[in-house]
Structure formats: C-alpha cells, structure tokens
C-alpha cells in the first residue's frame, strides 16, 4: 500500500521537515510505502507526480499553509496540521490506511464546497499573483530602456550598438514584451494552476499584439483561468484516456478558445476605440489648448499602453513629424511621466499601505517615470485599478493642462529627463518641470490618501 | 556547506541558566548577538515570539526549536543550548524541554543554508540523536552527533 503526504509550515524552515521525517519514520515502522512532498522555504521538494497520485491509496496533508488540494481529487485526503504529524504520525498514517476510496462525484462536490467561500478574496488573490510575477519584468525592462536612453534618446536606432542592444533586451522584443503575457499567465495560473499558464500567457501576448495593453491582459488572464476551470468540469474522458487531459486536451482547447476570443471578440473593439480616440483628438485641435492638455493627460494615464494611451501618444508624435517643436508632444510626454512618478511618491508618503515588494518597485518607478516609461505604473494600476488609475489620471491631466498653459514645447518624441539638457529640445524648460512636479505631487498625495491598508 | 558554519563553537551552551520560556529565548538570542549575528535583539526576539504564538516550537520529546526569519539577522545561524533541569516550553507533549536549537535566518537567505536547517530538523526526529545530544559535553561531540 502506498501513502502520500505533503508537509508545509508557515516559515518553512523546520517543522515542514520534522513532520516529513516523523511520517517517514512511522511509515517504516508500520511497513508502509510512503512518499512525502515538502513545501518549505526552498520550494517544493520530492514533488508528488500524477503517477504517484494515481497509484496511491490516500494522501496525508500535514499543512498549516494553503496547498493545492485539487490535484488529489479522487483519492481520500487526511487533512491535519504539521503539529499532528510530529506528535502522532502513526495515528495519521493509520487513518490514511483505513480511509475508503471515495466515489468520484462525492470528491468533486466536496472540493467545490470547500472552495466556495473564497469568493471575492479569490479574485484579488489571482490579480496579485499576476502582478507579483510581473513586477521584476517591468523593473528590469524599464531600467534597461532608461540606460539605453542615457546614450542619447535616438542612440538605440543604430543597430549593433550597446544602446540598441539594451533596447532589444529591455523593450518590446525583451522584458517589456513579456510583461503582459506574464501578468495574464499568472492570473490564470492562480485560478487554474498549471493548465492555466498556457492560455493565459498566449492570451496576454495577443492582448499586447492587438494593442489592448495591460487591461486586456488582465481580462485575458481571468478568461483563460476560468475557461480551464470550466473545461475541466465539463469534459469527461473515459478513465483510460484521462492522461490526455493535462497534456493534450486542456492546453489545445483552452488556448484555441482564448485566442479566438481575444482576436475576434476583443480585437475589433480595441482597434475601434483607438481609431475613434485618435479621430476625436484630431477634431479637438485648435480648440482650447489647456483643455486639450488635460484630455491628453487623462488619456495617457488611463490604460498605459492600451488603445486610449496609444491614441494620445500617436496624436502627439504626429504633431512633431515635421520636425517642429510641439506643445501637444510636450504635454504628452509630461503626462506620461507623471503616473510612475506619482506612484513612487505615494509609496514614500504612505509606506505602510504598500507591501515590501511594492515599495521596492516604487523606487524603480522614480527612474522609469523620469525616463517617460509610463509602464512603470502598470503593476500598481493592475493591483488596485480603482484607486490607482483615477489618481494618476488626475495628476497627469493637471500636468498636461499646465504644460499647455505655460506653452512648453518638445521637439522629440521620447526620452524623459534625458532630453531636457539638449539645447532647443524643450521650450520653456523651467515651467515644463514645474508642470511635471505639480501633477506628480497632486497625483501622489491623492493616491496616498485613497490607498487602503 | 556543513553545519559547523551555522553552529560554531561559540554558539553552544551546555548549561542554560534560564527557567522560563521567555528567558531561554532571550538567553539563546544573547549567544547569537554576542557572536555578531543579530543586529537588533528586540526585533529578532519579537519575530521568534510571534512564531511561537502560532503554536509552540516545543515539538515534544524534550526538544524545542524556536526560530525567526527577520531582517535583524545578518547571516543564518544556529545556537544550541541544553538545560538538565528542563524548561517548560509549552511543548506539544506538555513535558519540559531540555534541548534547544534557536535558528536565526535573514529575510533573504540562500537555499544552501535552508537545506542544512531542514537536515538538522529531520535528524532531531530520531530518538538516538536526541539521546546522544543529552549526553555530549564538548562542541566536537555535539557536531559528531549530526554526522
């Protein structure tokens, strides 16, 4: 008879392993074949495979943390704490030996029941899982792009140079290109475990390709996760073919469904939004400049890389295509610098409202904002869109309006602080800086106030 | 990586003076502080006590392994202490604890150290290891038990 076990304690330093050893010692004494997976601070070791689970009589979960129980569907679970395993490993094993195999329907019902109360907390948890995996990509990519700008803001255009290489590594072909796929992939992973990763990441990549940005990516992640959950529930294969589920059926079907939805359902509206916004902005040309600046600000901060932001940026970049310094471009860049800067400021102002990871990401956000890499704000916006996005939109709108009011101009389409020292790149530099600072302070204070603990 | 890097000869006390749980945690932490491992004693003790609140690390069989993962820890370290009289550590079996291993781990630690700690934790579950630990009288003998 084969018994499985998982041990895991909160710190994952000592008890996880003591419980594992206790179970192994007891099993030896009782002449039971046992395999124990330890989930400690070094990660999971001696991991139980599907094969183990299929051939096992029962599983003992000696855990004080949340472990994934879904994979043990179909075999009896003896749930206990780490403490129980250390204190009375034999008793636990005896319970496992005595456990009767449970009918499949019953098991599934039981699992559903125990997952039900998670509800709201679950959605937030999934979002945070995605965000926490995305943060390092944003930081690595953003900083490398900023480094590339340090060689001159157009240096990356010369192939074969270090600046060009840095842009390849950090930009859309490298770390930044993975940002939205990782976000979407790990949201889906959090919902549906490993099978969620494929449709999630592919959905995220398509979202980035069709210009739906990180908001599209969040949508893709949730869609992918729940699609897999649904597929798992509805598709019933004969026992002999069950092995095909995780390797063939789930990945192919879920990815196909995801991809079709992203391209045919979401793709159209995203392009329509982008086109409509661009046409609308062009119509606004020549009206009140300060109002136009405010609108550009709102758009730049709304979806950071999504269709609305892109429309504003494209509109701004078009105004300098003739090589003329442009007030609109100045407002676009200033408003695009504010979101990461305002968030960075709020992580300083309201330290205790952010996690350690977020505070670290906040430090990088200073550099990203200063380099006009608006994406630096995405992890924060994705984690808490309802509070973050309005705050930074207001900050950016004020900066956009002020930049227009002071008639600041810009002759280049990118670069952040790196273009400021270039002669004639910026018109009315002192007031341009004031515009950026005022928007940053207002957005940052607003966010620090709104943000919940 | 062997455990002598974590548990050096300066981090051993075969005759603990404490008689209560809180005192013994302080006494063991003091050993690590004197050896330059802990930068803020109060902070570390706080982390250890917080862990104890979840449930006692007195795992019974006369063994207790209070531990803390905290930024006040400069490098991973273990101190060993023994009390012949025994100290009430609110252990699972409600018997006094005689063998104490206090484990200090920094916020960021590499897997190598954690694996050593895992190995020691596993060894402590064996009766013969515990019996030997009750009788060792030198640092060399102590290390020998774990080999």
Coordinates of C-alpha atoms in Angstrom, one line a residue:
Chain A
X1 CA 0.0 0.0 0.0
X2 CA 1.3 3.4 -0.9
X3 CA 0.5 6.5 1.1
X4 CA 1.4 10.1 0.0
X5 CA 1.9 13.1 2.2
X6 CA 2.5 16.8 1.9
X7 CA 4.1 18.8 4.7
X8 CA 4.2 22.6 4.9
X9 CA 4.5 25.1 7.8
X10 CA 4.3 28.9 7.7
X11 CA 8.0 29.7 7.9
X12 CA 9.1 26.5 6.1
X13 CA 12.3 26.2 8.0
X14 CA 12.0 23.4 10.5
X15 CA 8.5 21.9 11.1
X16 CA 7.9 21.1 7.4
X17 CA 10.9 18.7 7.6
X18 CA 10.3 17.4 11.0
X19 CA 6.8 16.4 10.1
X20 CA 8.1 14.8 6.9
X21 CA 10.7 12.8 8.9
X22 CA 8.2 11.8 11.5
X23 CA 5.9 10.4 8.8
X24 CA 8.7 8.6 7.2
X25 CA 9.9 7.0 10.4
X26 CA 6.4 6.0 11.3
X27 CA 5.8 4.5 7.9
X28 CA 9.0 2.5 8.1
X29 CA 7.8 1.1 11.4
X30 CA 4.4 0.3 10.1
X31 CA 5.8 -1.2 6.9
X32 CA 4.0 1.3 4.7
X33 CA 5.4 2.7 1.4
X34 CA 5.4 6.5 1.7
X35 CA 6.4 9.5 -0.4
X36 CA 6.5 12.9 1.3
X37 CA 6.5 16.2 -0.6
X38 CA 7.9 19.0 1.5
X39 CA 6.9 22.6 0.7
X40 CA 9.3 24.7 2.7
X41 CA 11.2 27.9 2.1
X42 CA 13.4 26.2 -0.5
X43 CA 10.3 25.4 -2.5
X44 CA 8.6 22.1 -3.1
X45 CA 10.9 19.1 -2.9
X46 CA 10.3 15.4 -3.6
X47 CA 7.2 16.6 -5.6
X48 CA 4.4 14.1 -5.9
X49 CA 3.7 13.3 -9.6
X50 CA 0.4 12.5 -11.2
X51 CA 1.6 8.9 -11.4
X52 CA 2.2 8.9 -7.6
X53 CA -1.3 10.2 -7.0
X54 CA -2.9 7.7 -9.3
X55 CA -1.2 4.8 -7.7
X56 CA -1.7 5.9 -4.1
X57 CA -4.2 4.7 -1.5
X58 CA -4.6 8.0 0.3
X59 CA -2.8 11.3 1.0
X60 CA -2.0 12.9 4.3
X61 CA -1.9 16.7 4.2
X62 CA 0.1 17.9 7.2
X63 CA -0.1 21.5 6.4
X64 CA -0.5 24.9 8.0
X65 CA -0.4 26.8 4.8
X66 CA -2.6 26.8 1.7
X67 CA -1.6 23.9 -0.5
X68 CA -3.2 22.9 -3.8
X69 CA -5.7 20.2 -3.0
X70 CA -7.3 20.0 -6.4
X71 CA -4.7 17.5 -7.7
X72 CA -5.7 15.0 -5.0
X73 CA -9.2 14.7 -6.3
X74 CA -10.2 11.1 -6.4
X75 CA -8.1 9.8 -3.5
X76 CA -9.0 10.2 0.2
X77 CA -7.4 13.2 1.9
X78 CA -6.5 13.1 5.5
X79 CA -6.2 16.8 6.5
X80 CA -4.2 17.7 9.6
X81 CA -1.7 20.2 10.8
X82 CA 2.1 19.9 10.9
X83 CA 1.8 19.6 14.6
X84 CA -0.3 16.5 14.3
X85 CA 2.3 14.8 12.1
X86 CA 5.1 15.5 14.6
X87 CA 3.0 14.4 17.6
X88 CA 1.2 11.4 16.2
X89 CA 2.5 10.4 12.8
X90 CA 1.4 6.8 13.3
X91 CA -2.2 7.8 14.1
X92 CA -2.3 9.9 10.9
X93 CA -1.0 7.1 8.8
X94 CA -3.4 4.6 10.4
X95 CA -6.3 7.0 9.3
X96 CA -4.9 7.1 5.8
X97 CA -4.6 3.3 5.7
X98 CA -8.2 2.9 6.9
X99 CA -9.6 5.5 4.5
X100 CA -12.0 4.2 2.0
X101 CA -11.7 5.3 -1.7
X102 CA -14.4 7.9 -2.3
X103 CA -16.7 7.9 -5.2
X104 CA -15.6 10.4 -7.8
X105 CA -18.8 12.5 -7.7
X106 CA -18.5 12.9 -4.0
X107 CA -15.0 14.1 -4.1
X108 CA -15.7 16.8 -6.7
X109 CA -18.7 18.0 -4.7
X110 CA -16.6 18.2 -1.6
X111 CA -13.9 20.2 -3.3
X112 CA -16.3 22.6 -4.8
X113 CA -17.9 23.2 -1.4
X114 CA -14.6 24.0 0.3
X115 CA -13.6 26.4 -2.4
X116 CA -16.9 28.3 -2.4
X117 CA -16.3 30.7 0.5
X118 CA -13.1 32.1 -1.1
X119 CA -15.3 34.3 -3.4
X120 CA -14.1 37.9 -3.6
X121 CA -10.8 37.3 -1.9
X122 CA -10.0 34.9 -4.7
X123 CA -10.3 37.5 -7.5
X124 CA -7.9 39.8 -5.6
X125 CA -5.5 37.0 -4.9
X126 CA -5.4 36.0 -8.6
X127 CA -4.7 39.6 -9.6
X128 CA -2.0 39.9 -7.0
X129 CA -0.3 36.7 -8.1
X130 CA -0.1 38.0 -11.7
X131 CA 1.2 41.4 -10.6
X132 CA 3.9 40.0 -8.3
X133 CA 5.3 37.9 -11.1
X134 CA 5.1 40.9 -13.5
X135 CA 7.0 43.4 -11.3
X136 CA 10.5 42.2 -11.9
X137 CA 9.9 42.3 -15.7
X138 CA 8.8 45.9 -15.5
X139 CA 11.7 46.9 -13.4
X140 CA 14.3 45.0 -15.4
X141 CA 12.9 46.2 -18.8
X142 CA 12.3 49.8 -17.7
X143 CA 15.7 50.3 -16.2
X144 CA 17.5 48.8 -19.3
X145 CA 15.5 51.0 -21.6
X146 CA 16.3 54.0 -19.4
X147 CA 20.0 53.0 -19.7
X148 CA 19.7 52.9 -23.4
X149 CA 18.3 56.5 -23.4
X150 CA 21.3 57.6 -21.4
X151 CA 23.4 57.1 -24.6
X152 CA 21.2 59.6 -26.3
X153 CA 17.5 59.2 -27.0
X154 CA 17.9 58.0 -30.6
X155 CA 21.0 56.0 -29.9
X156 CA 19.0 52.8 -29.9
X157 CA 18.2 53.2 -33.6
X158 CA 21.7 52.4 -34.7
X159 CA 21.9 48.6 -34.9
X160 CA 24.8 46.9 -33.3
X161 CA 25.4 49.5 -30.6
X162 CA 25.1 48.9 -26.9
X163 CA 22.2 51.3 -26.7
X164 CA 20.4 49.3 -29.4
X165 CA 21.1 46.0 -27.6
X166 CA 19.8 47.5 -24.3
X167 CA 16.6 48.4 -26.1
X168 CA 16.3 44.9 -27.5
X169 CA 16.7 43.4 -24.1
X170 CA 14.5 45.7 -22.2
X171 CA 11.9 46.8 -24.8
X172 CA 9.1 45.1 -26.6
X173 CA 11.4 42.4 -28.0
X174 CA 12.6 41.5 -24.5
X175 CA 11.4 42.1 -20.9
X176 CA 8.6 44.6 -21.8
X177 CA 7.3 42.2 -24.4
X178 CA 6.9 39.5 -21.6
X179 CA 5.2 41.9 -19.2
X180 CA 1.6 41.5 -20.2
X181 CA 1.9 37.7 -21.0
X182 CA 3.4 37.1 -17.6
X183 CA 0.6 39.1 -15.9
X184 CA -2.1 37.3 -17.8
X185 CA -0.4 33.9 -17.5
X186 CA 0.0 34.0 -13.7
X187 CA -3.5 35.3 -13.1
X188 CA -4.7 32.2 -15.0
X189 CA -2.2 30.1 -13.1
X190 CA -3.5 31.3 -9.8
X191 CA -7.1 30.4 -10.9
X192 CA -6.5 27.1 -12.6
X193 CA -3.0 26.0 -11.6
X194 CA -0.5 24.8 -14.2
X195 CA -3.0 24.3 -17.1
X196 CA -4.0 28.0 -16.8
X197 CA -0.5 29.1 -17.7
X198 CA -0.6 28.4 -21.5
X199 CA -3.9 30.0 -22.4
X200 CA -3.1 32.9 -20.0
X201 CA 0.3 33.7 -21.5
X202 CA -0.9 33.3 -25.1
X203 CA -3.9 35.5 -24.3
X204 CA -1.7 38.1 -22.8
X205 CA 0.7 38.1 -25.7
X206 CA -2.2 38.5 -28.2
X207 CA -3.6 41.3 -26.0
X208 CA -0.2 43.1 -26.3
X209 CA -0.1 42.4 -30.1
X210 CA -3.6 43.8 -30.7
X211 CA -2.8 46.8 -28.6
X212 CA -5.2 46.0 -25.8
X213 CA -2.5 46.7 -23.2
X214 CA -2.5 45.5 -19.6
X215 CA -6.2 45.9 -19.1
X216 CA -6.7 43.5 -22.0
X217 CA -4.1 41.3 -20.3
X218 CA -6.0 41.2 -17.0
X219 CA -9.1 40.3 -18.9
X220 CA -7.2 37.5 -20.8
X221 CA -5.8 36.1 -17.5
X222 CA -9.2 35.8 -15.9
X223 CA -10.8 34.5 -19.0
X224 CA -8.1 31.9 -19.5
X225 CA -8.2 30.7 -15.9
X226 CA -12.0 30.3 -15.8
X227 CA -12.0 28.7 -19.2
X228 CA -9.7 26.0 -18.0
X229 CA -11.7 25.5 -14.8
X230 CA -14.9 25.2 -16.9
X231 CA -13.3 22.8 -19.4
X232 CA -12.0 20.6 -16.5
X233 CA -15.5 20.4 -15.1
X234 CA -17.4 19.7 -18.4
X235 CA -15.1 17.4 -20.3
X236 CA -15.4 13.8 -19.0
X237 CA -13.0 11.4 -20.6
X238 CA -13.0 7.6 -20.1
X239 CA -10.6 6.6 -17.4
X240 CA -8.1 5.1 -19.8
X241 CA -7.8 8.5 -21.6
X242 CA -7.6 10.7 -18.6
X243 CA -3.9 11.1 -19.0
X244 CA -4.6 13.1 -22.2
X245 CA -6.4 15.9 -20.3
X246 CA -3.4 17.8 -19.0
X247 CA -1.0 17.2 -21.9
X248 CA -3.3 17.5 -24.9
X249 CA -7.0 18.3 -24.4
X250 CA -6.7 21.2 -21.9
X251 CA -3.8 23.1 -23.4
X252 CA -5.0 22.9 -27.0
X253 CA -8.7 23.6 -26.4
X254 CA -8.2 26.4 -23.8
X255 CA -5.6 28.2 -25.9
X256 CA -7.7 27.9 -29.0
X257 CA -10.8 29.3 -27.2
X258 CA -8.7 32.1 -25.6
X259 CA -7.0 33.1 -28.9
X260 CA -10.3 33.2 -30.8
X261 CA -12.0 35.4 -28.2
X262 CA -9.0 37.8 -28.0
X263 CA -8.7 38.2 -31.8
X264 CA -12.3 38.2 -32.9
X265 CA -14.2 39.5 -29.9
X266 CA -11.8 41.9 -28.3
X267 CA -9.6 42.8 -31.2
X268 CA -12.3 44.7 -33.1
X269 CA -13.4 47.0 -30.3
X270 CA -9.8 47.7 -29.2
X271 CA -8.9 49.0 -32.7
X272 CA -12.2 50.9 -32.9
X273 CA -11.5 52.6 -29.6
X274 CA -8.0 53.5 -30.7
X275 CA -9.3 54.9 -34.1
X276 CA -12.2 56.8 -32.5
X277 CA -9.9 58.4 -29.9
X278 CA -7.4 59.5 -32.5
X279 CA -10.1 61.0 -34.7
X280 CA -11.7 62.7 -31.7
X281 CA -8.3 64.2 -30.7
X282 CA -7.7 65.5 -34.2
X283 CA -11.1 67.1 -34.2
X284 CA -10.1 68.9 -30.9
X285 CA -7.1 70.6 -32.5
X286 CA -7.4 74.3 -32.4
X287 CA -9.8 74.4 -29.5
X288 CA -8.8 75.4 -26.0
X289 CA -5.2 74.3 -25.6
X290 CA -5.4 73.9 -21.8
X291 CA -8.4 71.7 -22.1
X292 CA -6.7 69.6 -24.8
X293 CA -3.7 69.2 -22.5
X294 CA -6.0 68.0 -19.7
X295 CA -7.7 65.5 -22.0
X296 CA -4.3 64.2 -23.3
X297 CA -3.2 63.8 -19.6
X298 CA -6.3 61.7 -18.8
X299 CA -5.8 59.5 -21.8
X300 CA -2.1 59.0 -21.2
X301 CA -2.7 57.7 -17.7
X302 CA -5.9 55.7 -18.3
X303 CA -4.6 52.4 -19.7
X304 CA -0.8 52.8 -20.1
X305 CA 0.0 51.0 -23.3
X306 CA -3.6 50.3 -24.2
X307 CA -5.7 51.8 -27.0
X308 CA -6.5 55.1 -25.3
X309 CA -2.9 55.8 -24.3
X310 CA -1.6 54.8 -27.7
X311 CA -4.1 57.2 -29.4
X312 CA -2.9 60.1 -27.3
X313 CA 0.8 59.2 -28.0
X314 CA 0.3 58.7 -31.7
X315 CA -1.5 62.1 -31.9
X316 CA 1.3 63.8 -30.1
X317 CA 4.1 62.1 -32.1
X318 CA 2.3 63.1 -35.3
X319 CA 2.5 66.8 -34.4
X320 CA 6.3 66.8 -34.5
X321 CA 6.7 64.7 -37.6
X322 CA 7.6 67.8 -39.5
X323 CA 10.4 68.4 -37.0
X324 CA 8.7 71.4 -35.4
X325 CA 8.7 71.7 -31.6
X326 CA 5.2 71.0 -30.5
X327 CA 3.1 71.9 -27.4
X328 CA 1.0 68.8 -27.8
X329 CA 4.0 66.5 -27.7
X330 CA 5.3 68.3 -24.6
X331 CA 2.0 67.7 -22.9
X332 CA 2.0 64.0 -24.0
X333 CA 5.5 63.3 -22.6
X334 CA 4.9 65.3 -19.3
X335 CA 1.6 63.5 -18.7
X336 CA 3.2 60.1 -19.5
X337 CA 6.0 60.7 -16.9
X338 CA 3.6 61.5 -14.1
X339 CA 1.9 58.1 -13.4
X340 CA 5.1 56.2 -12.3
X341 CA 6.4 59.4 -10.5
X342 CA 3.1 59.9 -8.6
X343 CA 3.0 56.3 -7.6
X344 CA 6.6 56.4 -6.5
X345 CA 5.8 59.4 -4.4
X346 CA 2.8 57.7 -2.8
X347 CA 4.9 54.7 -1.8
X348 CA 7.1 57.2 0.1
X349 CA 4.2 59.2 1.6
X350 CA 2.2 56.1 2.7
X351 CA 4.8 53.5 3.3
X352 CA 2.6 51.3 5.5
X353 CA -0.1 51.0 2.7
X354 CA 2.3 49.1 0.4
X355 CA 3.9 45.7 0.6
X356 CA 7.7 45.4 0.7
X357 CA 7.8 44.3 -2.9
X358 CA 5.7 47.3 -3.9
X359 CA 7.9 49.7 -2.0
X360 CA 10.9 48.3 -3.9
X361 CA 9.1 48.6 -7.2
X362 CA 8.3 52.2 -6.1
X363 CA 12.0 53.0 -6.1
X364 CA 12.4 51.8 -9.6
X365 CA 9.3 53.7 -10.6
X366 CA 11.1 57.0 -10.0
X367 CA 13.7 56.1 -12.6
X368 CA 11.0 54.8 -15.0
X369 CA 8.8 57.9 -14.7
X370 CA 11.8 60.2 -15.2
X371 CA 12.6 58.3 -18.4
X372 CA 9.0 58.6 -19.7
X373 CA 8.4 54.9 -19.3
X374 CA 4.8 55.0 -18.3
X375 CA 4.6 51.2 -18.0
X376 CA 6.4 51.6 -14.6
X377 CA 3.0 52.3 -13.2
X378 CA 1.3 49.2 -14.5
X379 CA 2.0 46.8 -11.7
X380 CA 0.4 49.2 -9.3
X381 CA -2.5 50.0 -11.5
X382 CA -3.2 46.3 -12.2
X383 CA -3.1 45.5 -8.5
X384 CA -5.6 48.2 -7.5
X385 CA -7.1 49.8 -10.6
X386 CA -10.0 51.5 -8.9
X387 CA -7.8 53.7 -6.7
X388 CA -4.6 54.0 -8.7
X389 CA -6.0 54.8 -12.2
X390 CA -8.2 57.8 -11.2
X391 CA -5.4 59.2 -9.0
X392 CA -2.8 59.2 -11.7
X393 CA -5.3 60.3 -14.4
X394 CA -5.9 63.5 -12.3
X395 CA -2.2 64.0 -11.8
X396 CA -1.5 63.6 -15.5
X397 CA -4.4 65.8 -16.5
X398 CA -3.1 68.6 -14.4
X399 CA 0.4 68.2 -15.8
X400 CA -0.9 68.1 -19.4
X401 CA -3.0 71.2 -18.8
X402 CA -0.2 73.2 -17.1
X403 CA 2.3 72.2 -19.8
X404 CA -0.1 73.6 -22.4
X405 CA -0.8 76.7 -20.3
X406 CA 2.9 77.5 -20.0
X407 CA 3.3 76.9 -23.7
X408 CA 6.1 74.4 -23.2
X409 CA 7.2 72.7 -26.3
X410 CA 9.1 69.5 -27.2
X411 CA 10.9 68.6 -30.5
X412 CA 11.5 64.9 -29.9
X413 CA 9.0 62.0 -29.3
X414 CA 10.7 60.3 -26.3
X415 CA 13.4 60.4 -23.7
X416 CA 12.1 61.9 -20.5
X417 CA 14.7 63.8 -18.4
X418 CA 17.4 62.7 -20.8
X419 CA 16.2 65.2 -23.5
X420 CA 15.8 68.1 -21.1
X421 CA 19.5 69.1 -21.2
X422 CA 19.6 69.0 -25.0
X423 CA 19.6 72.6 -26.3
X424 CA 16.4 73.6 -28.1
X425 CA 14.7 70.2 -27.4
X426 CA 12.4 71.8 -24.8
X427 CA 10.8 75.2 -24.9
X428 CA 10.1 76.9 -21.5
X429 CA 12.0 74.3 -19.6
X430 CA 11.6 75.7 -16.1
X431 CA 7.8 75.8 -16.3
X432 CA 7.8 72.5 -18.0
X433 CA 9.5 71.0 -15.0
X434 CA 7.0 72.8 -12.7
X435 CA 4.1 71.2 -14.6
X436 CA 5.5 67.7 -14.1
X437 CA 6.2 68.3 -10.4
X438 CA 2.8 69.8 -9.7
X439 CA 1.0 66.8 -11.3
X440 CA 3.2 64.3 -9.6
X441 CA 2.6 65.9 -6.2
X442 CA -1.2 66.1 -6.7
X443 CA -1.4 62.6 -8.1
X444 CA 0.9 61.2 -5.4
X445 CA -0.9 62.8 -2.5
X446 CA -4.3 61.8 -3.8
X447 CA -3.2 58.1 -4.2
X448 CA -1.5 58.1 -0.8
X449 CA -4.8 59.3 0.7
X450 CA -7.1 56.9 -1.3
X451 CA -5.0 53.8 -0.9
X452 CA -6.2 51.4 1.6
X453 CA -4.0 49.5 4.0
Chain B
X1 CA 28.1 23.5 3.3
X2 CA 28.4 21.8 6.6
X3 CA 26.7 22.8 9.8
X4 CA 29.8 23.9 11.6
X5 CA 29.4 27.2 9.7
X6 CA 26.0 27.7 11.2
X7 CA 26.6 26.3 14.6
X8 CA 30.1 27.4 15.6
X9 CA 31.8 26.5 18.9
X10 CA 30.9 30.0 20.3
X11 CA 27.2 29.3 19.8
X12 CA 26.9 26.5 22.3
X13 CA 25.8 26.4 26.0
X14 CA 25.6 23.1 27.7
X15 CA 24.2 24.6 30.9
X16 CA 21.4 27.1 30.3
X17 CA 20.6 29.3 33.3
X18 CA 17.0 30.2 32.3
X19 CA 14.0 28.7 33.9
X20 CA 11.2 30.1 31.7
X21 CA 10.3 30.1 28.0
X22 CA 10.8 33.8 27.5
X23 CA 14.1 33.8 29.4
X24 CA 15.6 30.9 27.5
X25 CA 14.7 32.6 24.2
X26 CA 16.5 35.7 25.4
X27 CA 19.5 33.7 26.7
X28 CA 19.9 31.9 23.4
X29 CA 19.4 35.1 21.3
X30 CA 22.1 36.7 23.5
X31 CA 24.5 34.0 22.5
X32 CA 23.9 34.9 18.8
X33 CA 24.1 38.6 19.5
X34 CA 27.4 38.2 21.3
X35 CA 28.7 36.4 18.2
X36 CA 27.7 39.3 16.0
X37 CA 24.8 37.6 14.1
X38 CA 21.9 39.7 15.3
X39 CA 21.8 43.5 14.8
X40 CA 18.7 44.2 16.8
X41 CA 18.0 41.8 19.6
X42 CA 14.5 43.1 20.4
X43 CA 13.4 42.9 16.8
X44 CA 14.6 39.3 16.5
X45 CA 13.1 38.1 19.8
X46 CA 9.8 39.7 18.6
X47 CA 9.9 37.6 15.4
X48 CA 10.6 34.4 17.4
X49 CA 7.8 35.1 19.9
X50 CA 5.4 35.9 17.0
X51 CA 6.2 32.5 15.6
X52 CA 5.6 30.9 19.0
X53 CA 2.2 32.4 19.1
X54 CA 1.1 30.3 16.1
X55 CA 2.0 27.2 18.0
X56 CA 4.9 26.4 20.3
X57 CA 8.1 25.2 18.6
X58 CA 8.4 22.9 21.6
X59 CA 7.9 19.8 19.5
X60 CA 7.9 17.4 22.4
X61 CA 10.4 14.7 23.2
X62 CA 12.4 17.3 25.1
X63 CA 13.3 19.3 22.0
X64 CA 12.5 22.9 21.2
X65 CA 13.5 24.8 18.1
X66 CA 12.5 28.5 18.4
X67 CA 13.2 30.3 15.1
X68 CA 12.8 33.6 13.5
X69 CA 13.2 34.9 10.0
X70 CA 13.9 38.6 10.3
X71 CA 15.9 41.5 8.8
X72 CA 17.7 41.9 12.2
X73 CA 19.6 38.7 11.3
X74 CA 22.9 39.3 9.4
X75 CA 23.6 35.7 8.5
X76 CA 22.0 32.3 9.0
X77 CA 23.0 30.9 12.4
X78 CA 22.1 28.3 15.0
X79 CA 22.8 28.3 18.7
X80 CA 22.5 25.2 20.8
X81 CA 21.6 25.1 24.5
X82 CA 20.9 22.4 27.0
X83 CA 19.1 22.5 30.3
X84 CA 19.5 19.5 32.5
X85 CA 16.6 20.6 34.8
X86 CA 14.4 21.2 31.8
X87 CA 12.3 24.3 30.9
X88 CA 8.5 24.5 30.4
X89 CA 8.3 25.5 26.7
X90 CA 4.5 24.9 26.3
X91 CA 5.6 21.8 24.3
X92 CA 3.1 19.6 22.5
X93 CA 3.5 16.8 24.9
X94 CA 3.5 19.2 27.9
X95 CA 6.8 17.9 29.1
X96 CA 9.7 20.2 29.8
X97 CA 12.2 20.8 27.0
X98 CA 15.9 20.0 27.5
X99 CA 17.5 20.5 24.1
X100 CA 17.2 23.9 22.4
X101 CA 18.2 24.9 18.9
X102 CA 17.5 28.5 18.1
X103 CA 17.5 29.2 14.4
X104 CA 18.1 32.7 13.0
X105 CA 17.5 33.2 9.3
X106 CA 17.8 36.6 7.5
X107 CA 14.9 37.9 5.4
X108 CA 16.8 36.8 2.3
X109 CA 18.6 33.5 2.6
X110 CA 20.0 31.2 0.1
X111 CA 18.8 27.6 -0.3
X112 CA 22.1 26.1 0.9
X113 CA 21.5 27.3 4.5
X114 CA 17.9 26.4 4.5
X115 CA 18.7 22.9 3.3
X116 CA 21.2 22.4 6.2
X117 CA 18.4 23.6 8.6
X118 CA 16.0 21.2 7.1
X119 CA 18.5 18.3 7.5
X120 CA 19.0 19.2 11.2
X121 CA 15.3 19.3 11.8
X122 CA 14.9 15.9 10.3
X123 CA 17.7 14.4 12.4
X124 CA 16.1 15.7 15.6
X125 CA 13.1 13.4 15.0
X126 CA 15.4 10.4 15.6
X127 CA 15.4 9.0 19.2
X128 CA 19.1 8.1 19.1
X129 CA 20.1 11.6 18.0
X130 CA 18.2 13.1 20.9
X131 CA 19.7 10.7 23.4
X132 CA 23.2 11.5 22.3
X133 CA 22.6 15.2 22.5
X134 CA 21.6 14.8 26.1
X135 CA 25.0 13.3 26.9
X136 CA 27.5 15.3 24.8
X137 CA 29.9 17.5 26.8
X138 CA 32.0 19.2 24.1
X139 CA 31.4 21.0 20.9
X140 CA 33.2 18.3 18.9
X141 CA 31.0 15.6 20.3
X142 CA 27.9 17.7 19.5
X143 CA 28.9 18.1 15.9
X144 CA 29.7 14.4 15.7
X145 CA 26.1 13.6 16.5
X146 CA 24.9 15.2 13.3
X147 CA 27.4 13.5 11.1

